[in-house]
Amino acid sequence: MPWEADAAPHFEAVTVPGVLLVGNPLGDPTERRVAVFTPEKTSAGAGLITVYYLPGFGGSSESFLGAGGEAFARVLQGLAEEGLPVRMVVLDCRNRWGGSQYLNSAAQGNYADYVLEEVIPFLEARLGAPASERERLVAGHSSGGFGALRLAMLKPGVFGGVVALSPDTDFEVTHRELLAQWAKNVSVRQLEAYKAPRERCIMPSSGAVGLALGLSAAYAPKGEGAPGDFEWIYDANGKWRREVWERWLDQDPVVLARRNPKVFGGAQKVYLDGPEQDDFGAQKGARALWQVISAHTDSVFFEPRGGHSDYLIQRFARGVEWVFGRELRRIP
């Protein structure tokens, strides 16, 4: 669906039915829109490089539709004009809490399956598939960077490359101290109100508490016998629950890579970044992951200037350039 020659580069909406989200325990919407950018002067199924982009916690495709996506679209069109035509697909995997971490969980629904088994086949049947798996990438920022890493680990044959920008990883370093600030003082009564059925639930006034709830739902569900429910990281007396934390660590890309340094497929390329002044210390986790996988995986770590979300579009483009062996742009 290339845009008209007299129009500014932009994303267009495609509706995905969301069959694999039907019956999700939080009652979240199933039918959702993805945002699709196709470079000008390319046919609909021209074997384009396709990048599935996963926004950070609370983000979605909706912010890329209309004026919000124009800056990204201009950079993508520039890549095409330099001989690197990229179709970009931005997903919507939000839930009640703001984000699903792109994982399957009995506390939220099966978002990994939704991406891998519904969104990708649905869109590529409609728009055309890339020429090979090597030209299908998964990318993301922050929680989306985590999702990109985890989906690539789960299905290494699907994606030829990963671009993970400030990803959530190495939780002992990047998450534990923040959780103490965000979650320790949530009372039992508050937690019950937050986890109540949709018609009765109360959303926290603190975005940080909402993030802690979302991460808990993704990483520590109580199981199929308690749909929509999850374990909290502190007990009623404010004591750290190590057994729950271990379940978080079971999803940590650094922990998974230490258990299996070949966790990425042999042909996958992995681009990791984290800015020097990242607000959440994501550069520490990204660097640690690269150090674990670099002996077995074609990978790189880049530490630009700035904070967690600074220069995000340029950082994304640089990652794609690296995967395909192009000259790398400078980040201001």
mmCIF file of C-alpha atoms in Angstrom:
data_model
loop_
_atom_site.group_PDB
_atom_site.id
_atom_site.type_symbol
_atom_site.label_atom_id
_atom_site.label_comp_id
_atom_site.label_asym_id
_atom_site.label_seq_id
_atom_site.Cartn_x
_atom_site.Cartn_y
_atom_site.Cartn_z
ATOM 1 C CA MET A 1 0.000 0.000 0.000
ATOM 2 C CA PRO A 2 2.471 2.721 -1.090
ATOM 3 C CA TRP A 3 1.195 6.216 -0.430
ATOM 4 C CA GLU A 4 0.320 8.626 -3.205
ATOM 5 C CA ALA A 5 3.223 10.521 -4.753
ATOM 6 C CA ASP A 6 1.865 13.906 -3.651
ATOM 7 C CA ALA A 7 1.337 12.851 -0.028
ATOM 8 C CA ALA A 8 3.819 13.063 2.815
ATOM 9 C CA PRO A 9 5.268 9.741 3.949
ATOM 10 C CA HIS A 10 2.866 8.251 6.470
ATOM 11 C CA PHE A 11 1.561 5.092 8.106
ATOM 12 C CA GLU A 12 -1.753 3.503 7.207
ATOM 13 C CA ALA A 13 -4.060 1.460 9.420
ATOM 14 C CA VAL A 14 -4.792 -2.226 8.917
ATOM 15 C CA THR A 15 -7.253 -3.971 11.227
ATOM 16 C CA VAL A 16 -6.284 -7.388 12.606
ATOM 17 C CA PRO A 17 -9.215 -9.504 13.893
ATOM 18 C CA GLY A 18 -7.473 -10.632 17.087
ATOM 19 C CA VAL A 19 -8.808 -14.178 17.050
ATOM 20 C CA LEU A 20 -6.066 -15.270 19.445
ATOM 21 C CA LEU A 21 -7.042 -12.562 21.934
ATOM 22 C CA VAL A 22 -10.682 -13.651 22.157
ATOM 23 C CA GLY A 23 -11.554 -14.560 25.735
ATOM 24 C CA ASN A 24 -8.519 -12.840 27.236
ATOM 25 C CA PRO A 25 -8.940 -12.722 31.020
ATOM 26 C CA LEU A 26 -8.808 -8.931 31.312
ATOM 27 C CA GLY A 27 -11.594 -8.380 28.799
ATOM 28 C CA ASP A 28 -9.337 -6.241 26.634
ATOM 29 C CA PRO A 29 -10.275 -5.485 23.006
ATOM 30 C CA THR A 30 -9.518 -8.182 20.457
ATOM 31 C CA GLU A 31 -9.809 -6.364 17.126
ATOM 32 C CA ARG A 32 -6.938 -3.900 16.857
ATOM 33 C CA ARG A 33 -5.261 -1.695 14.288
ATOM 34 C CA VAL A 34 -1.633 -1.978 13.282
ATOM 35 C CA ALA A 35 0.199 0.908 11.614
ATOM 36 C CA VAL A 36 1.930 0.037 8.331
ATOM 37 C CA PHE A 37 4.463 2.101 6.412
ATOM 38 C CA THR A 38 5.315 1.040 2.857
ATOM 39 C CA PRO A 39 7.904 3.078 0.949
ATOM 40 C CA GLU A 40 6.847 5.030 -2.120
ATOM 41 C CA LYS A 41 7.369 3.417 -5.530
ATOM 42 C CA THR A 42 7.306 -0.175 -4.310
ATOM 43 C CA SER A 43 4.679 -2.726 -5.242
ATOM 44 C CA ALA A 44 2.481 -4.162 -2.502
ATOM 45 C CA GLY A 45 4.276 -7.499 -2.289
ATOM 46 C CA ALA A 46 7.700 -6.575 -3.576
ATOM 47 C CA GLY A 47 9.632 -8.742 -1.149
ATOM 48 C CA LEU A 48 10.355 -5.767 1.065
ATOM 49 C CA ILE A 49 12.415 -5.954 4.211
ATOM 50 C CA THR A 50 9.735 -6.063 6.907
ATOM 51 C CA VAL A 51 10.281 -4.813 10.437
ATOM 52 C CA TYR A 52 7.727 -5.580 13.131
ATOM 53 C CA TYR A 53 8.082 -2.789 15.674
ATOM 54 C CA LEU A 54 7.006 -3.203 19.296
ATOM 55 C CA PRO A 55 6.435 0.074 21.180
ATOM 56 C CA GLY A 56 7.352 0.539 24.815
ATOM 57 C CA PHE A 57 4.982 0.115 27.752
ATOM 58 C CA GLY A 58 1.761 2.042 27.139
ATOM 59 C CA GLY A 59 2.635 2.698 23.496
ATOM 60 C CA SER A 60 0.893 1.345 20.426
ATOM 61 C CA SER A 61 0.314 1.663 16.715
ATOM 62 C CA GLU A 62 -2.262 4.377 17.326
ATOM 63 C CA SER A 63 0.424 6.997 17.989
ATOM 64 C CA PHE A 64 1.967 6.267 14.567
ATOM 65 C CA LEU A 65 -1.238 6.922 12.636
ATOM 66 C CA GLY A 66 -1.652 10.501 11.470
ATOM 67 C CA ALA A 67 0.859 13.214 12.292
ATOM 68 C CA GLY A 68 2.412 11.199 15.120
ATOM 69 C CA GLY A 69 4.157 8.845 12.715
ATOM 70 C CA GLU A 70 5.388 11.331 10.132
ATOM 71 C CA ALA A 71 8.913 11.725 11.525
ATOM 72 C CA PHE A 72 9.422 7.952 11.549
ATOM 73 C CA ALA A 73 7.932 7.714 8.047
ATOM 74 C CA ARG A 74 10.305 10.339 6.639
ATOM 75 C CA VAL A 75 13.331 8.457 7.949
ATOM 76 C CA LEU A 76 11.989 5.180 6.553
ATOM 77 C CA GLN A 77 11.426 6.774 3.153
ATOM 78 C CA GLY A 78 14.988 8.079 3.330
ATOM 79 C CA LEU A 79 16.247 4.543 3.912
ATOM 80 C CA ALA A 80 14.333 3.400 0.825
ATOM 81 C CA GLU A 81 15.866 6.152 -1.270
ATOM 82 C CA GLU A 82 19.300 4.994 -0.100
ATOM 83 C CA GLY A 83 18.546 1.475 -1.327
ATOM 84 C CA LEU A 84 17.191 -0.049 1.875
ATOM 85 C CA PRO A 85 13.401 -0.290 1.390
ATOM 86 C CA VAL A 86 11.749 -1.175 4.689
ATOM 87 C CA ARG A 87 8.110 -1.870 5.411
ATOM 88 C CA MET A 88 7.480 -1.114 9.072
ATOM 89 C CA VAL A 89 4.570 -2.617 10.994
ATOM 90 C CA VAL A 90 3.803 -1.142 14.420
ATOM 91 C CA LEU A 91 1.753 -3.326 16.752
ATOM 92 C CA ASP A 92 -0.821 -2.713 19.469
ATOM 93 C CA CYS A 93 -0.350 -5.192 22.321
ATOM 94 C CA ARG A 94 -1.662 -3.073 25.155
ATOM 95 C CA ASN A 95 -3.790 -4.428 27.948
ATOM 96 C CA ARG A 96 -5.542 -3.042 31.021
ATOM 97 C CA TRP A 97 -2.248 -2.194 32.670
ATOM 98 C CA GLY A 98 -0.688 -0.567 29.618
ATOM 99 C CA GLY A 99 1.466 -3.308 28.141
ATOM 100 C CA SER A 100 1.705 -7.073 27.855
ATOM 101 C CA GLN A 101 5.490 -7.405 27.454
ATOM 102 C CA TYR A 102 4.499 -9.336 24.288
ATOM 103 C CA LEU A 103 4.298 -12.577 26.291
ATOM 104 C CA ASN A 104 1.767 -15.333 26.843
ATOM 105 C CA SER A 105 0.355 -15.233 30.364
ATOM 106 C CA ALA A 106 -2.775 -16.564 32.035
ATOM 107 C CA ALA A 107 -3.010 -13.201 33.789
ATOM 108 C CA GLN A 108 -3.423 -11.224 30.555
ATOM 109 C CA GLY A 109 -3.763 -13.344 27.401
ATOM 110 C CA ASN A 110 -1.468 -14.821 24.778
ATOM 111 C CA TYR A 111 0.288 -11.898 23.157
ATOM 112 C CA ALA A 112 3.328 -13.820 21.907
ATOM 113 C CA ASP A 113 0.999 -16.153 20.019
ATOM 114 C CA TYR A 114 -0.971 -13.152 18.778
ATOM 115 C CA VAL A 115 2.145 -11.613 17.206
ATOM 116 C CA LEU A 116 3.767 -14.782 15.885
ATOM 117 C CA GLU A 117 0.733 -16.809 14.848
ATOM 118 C CA GLU A 118 -1.814 -14.171 13.879
ATOM 119 C CA VAL A 119 -0.425 -10.721 13.109
ATOM 120 C CA ILE A 120 2.525 -11.836 10.975
ATOM 121 C CA PRO A 121 0.651 -14.440 8.875
ATOM 122 C CA PHE A 122 -2.383 -12.157 8.502
ATOM 123 C CA LEU A 123 -0.387 -9.171 7.277
ATOM 124 C CA GLU A 124 1.985 -11.073 5.041
ATOM 125 C CA ALA A 125 -0.910 -12.873 3.362
ATOM 126 C CA ARG A 126 -2.435 -9.479 2.669
ATOM 127 C CA LEU A 127 0.620 -7.315 1.940
ATOM 128 C CA GLY A 128 3.237 -9.813 0.806
ATOM 129 C CA ALA A 129 6.027 -11.555 2.681
ATOM 130 C CA PRO A 130 9.718 -10.627 2.660
ATOM 131 C CA ALA A 131 11.912 -12.630 0.302
ATOM 132 C CA SER A 132 13.315 -14.698 3.191
ATOM 133 C CA GLU A 133 13.358 -14.865 6.983
ATOM 134 C CA ARG A 134 16.626 -12.921 6.863
ATOM 135 C CA GLU A 135 14.642 -9.894 5.704
ATOM 136 C CA ARG A 136 12.057 -10.114 8.486
ATOM 137 C CA LEU A 137 13.159 -8.236 11.619
ATOM 138 C CA VAL A 138 11.646 -7.619 15.018
ATOM 139 C CA ALA A 139 12.482 -4.349 16.733
ATOM 140 C CA GLY A 140 11.350 -2.440 19.763
ATOM 141 C CA HIS A 141 12.113 0.121 22.415
ATOM 142 C CA SER A 142 12.128 -0.336 26.194
ATOM 143 C CA SER A 143 9.471 -2.973 26.982
ATOM 144 C CA GLY A 144 9.205 -3.385 23.217
ATOM 145 C CA GLY A 145 12.939 -4.069 23.072
ATOM 146 C CA PHE A 146 12.388 -6.765 25.678
ATOM 147 C CA GLY A 147 9.533 -8.149 23.574
ATOM 148 C CA ALA A 148 11.716 -8.183 20.466
ATOM 149 C CA LEU A 149 14.404 -10.171 22.269
ATOM 150 C CA ARG A 150 11.955 -12.643 23.786
ATOM 151 C CA LEU A 151 10.040 -13.282 20.548
ATOM 152 C CA ALA A 152 13.315 -13.828 18.698
ATOM 153 C CA MET A 153 14.386 -16.280 21.403
ATOM 154 C CA LEU A 154 11.059 -18.106 21.291
ATOM 155 C CA LYS A 155 10.996 -18.448 17.487
ATOM 156 C CA PRO A 156 14.527 -17.958 16.119
ATOM 157 C CA GLY A 157 13.512 -19.202 12.675
ATOM 158 C CA VAL A 158 10.978 -16.405 12.191
ATOM 159 C CA PHE A 159 13.254 -13.362 12.418
ATOM 160 C CA GLY A 160 16.581 -12.809 10.731
ATOM 161 C CA GLY A 161 17.473 -9.920 12.994
ATOM 162 C CA VAL A 162 16.623 -8.074 16.190
ATOM 163 C CA VAL A 163 16.942 -4.366 16.941
ATOM 164 C CA ALA A 164 16.479 -3.864 20.692
ATOM 165 C CA LEU A 165 16.693 -0.247 21.858
ATOM 166 C CA SER A 166 17.042 0.311 25.621
ATOM 167 C CA PRO A 167 15.498 -3.118 26.257
ATOM 168 C CA ASP A 168 14.304 -4.333 29.651
ATOM 169 C CA THR A 169 16.962 -6.864 30.610
ATOM 170 C CA ASP A 170 19.268 -7.824 33.505
ATOM 171 C CA PHE A 171 16.459 -7.272 35.994
ATOM 172 C CA GLU A 172 18.673 -7.590 39.078
ATOM 173 C CA VAL A 173 20.487 -4.437 37.963
ATOM 174 C CA THR A 174 17.752 -2.492 36.180
ATOM 175 C CA HIS A 175 14.462 -3.469 37.878
ATOM 176 C CA ARG A 176 14.907 -4.547 41.469
ATOM 177 C CA GLU A 177 15.705 -1.155 42.979
ATOM 178 C CA LEU A 178 12.916 0.515 41.000
ATOM 179 C CA LEU A 179 10.394 -2.066 42.175
ATOM 180 C CA ALA A 180 11.257 -1.222 45.762
ATOM 181 C CA GLN A 181 10.274 2.382 45.013
ATOM 182 C CA TRP A 182 7.136 1.532 43.042
ATOM 183 C CA ALA A 183 5.564 -1.530 44.611
ATOM 184 C CA LYS A 184 6.594 -1.938 48.241
ATOM 185 C CA ASN A 185 3.895 0.304 49.712
ATOM 186 C CA VAL A 186 0.926 -0.996 47.715
ATOM 187 C CA SER A 187 -1.565 -2.268 50.306
ATOM 188 C CA VAL A 188 -3.483 -5.535 50.131
ATOM 189 C CA ARG A 189 -6.727 -3.585 49.696
ATOM 190 C CA GLN A 190 -5.281 -1.511 46.854
ATOM 191 C CA LEU A 191 -3.939 -4.590 45.107
ATOM 192 C CA GLU A 192 -7.324 -6.317 45.302
ATOM 193 C CA ALA A 193 -9.013 -3.229 43.836
ATOM 194 C CA TYR A 194 -6.517 -3.066 40.987
ATOM 195 C CA LYS A 195 -6.945 -6.757 40.159
ATOM 196 C CA ALA A 196 -10.756 -6.786 40.376
ATOM 197 C CA PRO A 197 -12.864 -7.734 37.311
ATOM 198 C CA ARG A 198 -13.034 -5.068 34.628
ATOM 199 C CA GLU A 199 -16.370 -3.601 35.717
ATOM 200 C CA ARG A 200 -15.117 -3.092 39.298
ATOM 201 C CA CYS A 201 -11.389 -2.511 38.955
ATOM 202 C CA ILE A 202 -9.704 0.729 39.965
ATOM 203 C CA MET A 203 -6.661 1.901 38.059
ATOM 204 C CA PRO A 204 -3.717 3.195 40.094
ATOM 205 C CA SER A 205 -3.039 6.918 40.007
ATOM 206 C CA SER A 206 0.688 6.202 39.750
ATOM 207 C CA GLY A 207 1.981 5.195 36.340
ATOM 208 C CA ALA A 208 4.901 3.449 38.029
ATOM 209 C CA VAL A 209 2.516 1.243 40.025
ATOM 210 C CA GLY A 210 0.624 0.504 36.805
ATOM 211 C CA LEU A 211 3.896 -0.583 35.218
ATOM 212 C CA ALA A 212 4.647 -2.857 38.181
ATOM 213 C CA LEU A 213 1.172 -4.394 37.830
ATOM 214 C CA GLY A 214 1.683 -4.983 34.111
ATOM 215 C CA LEU A 215 5.078 -6.575 34.597
ATOM 216 C CA SER A 216 3.698 -8.796 37.358
ATOM 217 C CA ALA A 217 0.858 -9.965 35.114
ATOM 218 C CA ALA A 218 3.331 -10.814 32.354
ATOM 219 C CA TYR A 219 5.989 -12.484 34.494
ATOM 220 C CA ALA A 220 4.182 -14.057 37.469
ATOM 221 C CA PRO A 221 0.665 -15.251 36.554
ATOM 222 C CA LYS A 222 -1.025 -17.521 39.090
ATOM 223 C CA GLY A 223 -1.913 -19.909 36.281
ATOM 224 C CA GLU A 224 -4.823 -21.249 34.262
ATOM 225 C CA GLY A 225 -6.822 -21.882 37.433
ATOM 226 C CA ALA A 226 -6.789 -18.169 38.286
ATOM 227 C CA PRO A 227 -7.213 -16.283 34.993
ATOM 228 C CA GLY A 228 -6.340 -12.612 35.227
ATOM 229 C CA ASP A 229 -4.565 -12.982 38.569
ATOM 230 C CA PHE A 230 -0.868 -12.796 39.364
ATOM 231 C CA GLU A 231 1.602 -12.922 42.232
ATOM 232 C CA TRP A 232 2.765 -9.639 43.760
ATOM 233 C CA ILE A 233 6.449 -9.141 44.429
ATOM 234 C CA TYR A 234 5.909 -8.131 48.101
ATOM 235 C CA ASP A 235 3.883 -9.853 50.799
ATOM 236 C CA ALA A 236 1.341 -8.123 53.053
ATOM 237 C CA ASN A 237 4.126 -7.102 55.438
ATOM 238 C CA GLY A 238 6.240 -5.502 52.723
ATOM 239 C CA LYS A 239 8.700 -8.392 52.572
ATOM 240 C CA TRP A 240 10.372 -9.230 49.260
ATOM 241 C CA ARG A 241 9.100 -12.538 47.841
ATOM 242 C CA ARG A 242 12.151 -14.248 46.419
ATOM 243 C CA GLU A 243 10.132 -17.105 44.907
ATOM 244 C CA VAL A 244 8.097 -14.604 42.862
ATOM 245 C CA TRP A 245 11.231 -12.745 41.822
ATOM 246 C CA GLU A 246 12.659 -16.001 40.492
ATOM 247 C CA ARG A 247 9.695 -16.165 38.120
ATOM 248 C CA TRP A 248 10.541 -12.686 36.870
ATOM 249 C CA LEU A 249 14.108 -13.800 36.291
ATOM 250 C CA ASP A 250 12.855 -16.752 34.241
ATOM 251 C CA GLN A 251 11.809 -14.146 31.632
ATOM 252 C CA ASP A 252 14.958 -11.999 31.860
ATOM 253 C CA PRO A 253 16.878 -12.093 28.542
ATOM 254 C CA VAL A 254 20.242 -11.937 30.336
ATOM 255 C CA VAL A 255 19.344 -14.852 32.609
ATOM 256 C CA LEU A 256 18.056 -16.875 29.657
ATOM 257 C CA ALA A 257 21.223 -16.157 27.679
ATOM 258 C CA ARG A 258 23.438 -17.164 30.592
ATOM 259 C CA ARG A 259 21.584 -20.461 30.765
ATOM 260 C CA ASN A 260 21.968 -20.905 27.009
ATOM 261 C CA PRO A 261 24.447 -18.542 25.296
ATOM 262 C CA LYS A 262 23.220 -19.863 21.929
ATOM 263 C CA VAL A 263 19.622 -18.851 22.675
ATOM 264 C CA PHE A 264 19.477 -16.838 19.448
ATOM 265 C CA GLY A 265 19.469 -18.768 16.197
ATOM 266 C CA GLY A 266 22.801 -19.125 14.447
ATOM 267 C CA ALA A 267 21.736 -16.926 11.543
ATOM 268 C CA GLN A 268 20.171 -14.163 13.633
ATOM 269 C CA LYS A 269 21.823 -10.764 13.991
ATOM 270 C CA VAL A 270 21.214 -8.875 17.227
ATOM 271 C CA TYR A 271 21.632 -5.107 17.584
ATOM 272 C CA LEU A 272 21.498 -3.781 21.146
ATOM 273 C CA ASP A 273 21.696 -0.222 22.359
ATOM 274 C CA GLY A 274 21.339 1.786 25.549
ATOM 275 C CA PRO A 275 22.153 5.479 25.949
ATOM 276 C CA GLU A 276 24.779 6.740 28.376
ATOM 277 C CA GLN A 277 22.180 8.497 30.548
ATOM 278 C CA ASP A 278 19.375 5.966 30.189
ATOM 279 C CA ASP A 279 16.737 6.793 32.801
ATOM 280 C CA PHE A 280 16.329 3.136 33.782
ATOM 281 C CA GLY A 281 19.911 1.950 33.355
ATOM 282 C CA ALA A 282 18.950 -0.038 30.260
ATOM 283 C CA GLN A 283 22.442 0.400 28.820
ATOM 284 C CA LYS A 284 23.780 -1.804 31.625
ATOM 285 C CA GLY A 285 21.450 -4.663 30.783
ATOM 286 C CA ALA A 286 21.947 -4.331 27.028
ATOM 287 C CA ARG A 287 25.712 -4.380 27.435
ATOM 288 C CA ALA A 288 25.531 -7.395 29.761
ATOM 289 C CA LEU A 289 23.409 -9.309 27.256
ATOM 290 C CA TRP A 290 25.814 -8.539 24.425
ATOM 291 C CA GLN A 291 28.744 -9.740 26.528
ATOM 292 C CA VAL A 292 26.981 -13.075 27.084
ATOM 293 C CA ILE A 293 25.889 -13.728 23.481
ATOM 294 C CA SER A 294 28.700 -12.143 21.461
ATOM 295 C CA ALA A 295 30.809 -15.307 21.236
ATOM 296 C CA HIS A 296 27.961 -17.209 19.572
ATOM 297 C CA THR A 297 25.771 -14.584 17.887
ATOM 298 C CA ASP A 298 26.515 -11.900 15.303
ATOM 299 C CA SER A 299 25.769 -8.982 17.604
ATOM 300 C CA VAL A 300 26.789 -5.490 18.628
ATOM 301 C CA PHE A 301 26.178 -3.066 21.494
ATOM 302 C CA PHE A 302 26.013 0.684 20.896
ATOM 303 C CA GLU A 303 25.912 3.335 23.634
ATOM 304 C CA PRO A 304 24.786 6.693 22.217
ATOM 305 C CA ARG A 305 24.507 9.919 24.133
ATOM 306 C CA GLY A 306 21.258 10.935 25.736
ATOM 307 C CA GLY A 307 18.467 9.348 27.718
ATOM 308 C CA HIS A 308 16.066 6.433 27.415
ATOM 309 C CA SER A 309 13.956 7.785 24.533
ATOM 310 C CA ASP A 310 16.293 10.349 22.974
ATOM 311 C CA TYR A 311 17.042 10.138 19.228
ATOM 312 C CA LEU A 312 14.813 7.065 19.048
ATOM 313 C CA ILE A 313 14.076 7.256 15.326
ATOM 314 C CA GLN A 314 17.735 7.651 14.409
ATOM 315 C CA ARG A 315 18.688 4.835 16.768
ATOM 316 C CA PHE A 316 16.150 2.554 15.126
ATOM 317 C CA ALA A 317 17.407 3.401 11.629
ATOM 318 C CA ARG A 318 20.997 2.794 12.708
ATOM 319 C CA GLY A 319 20.051 -0.652 13.978
ATOM 320 C CA VAL A 320 18.447 -1.583 10.668
ATOM 321 C CA GLU A 321 21.493 -0.274 8.805
ATOM 322 C CA TRP A 322 23.753 -2.450 10.946
ATOM 323 C CA VAL A 323 21.700 -5.600 10.365
ATOM 324 C CA PHE A 324 22.034 -5.138 6.605
ATOM 325 C CA GLY A 325 25.680 -4.098 6.564
ATOM 326 C CA ARG A 326 25.115 -0.486 5.541
ATOM 327 C CA GLU A 327 27.085 2.591 6.520
ATOM 328 C CA LEU A 328 25.944 3.589 9.998
ATOM 329 C CA ARG A 329 24.488 7.010 10.636
ATOM 330 C CA ARG A 330 25.828 9.159 13.433
ATOM 331 C CA ILE A 331 23.636 9.857 16.424
ATOM 332 C CA PRO A 332 23.877 13.528 17.544
#
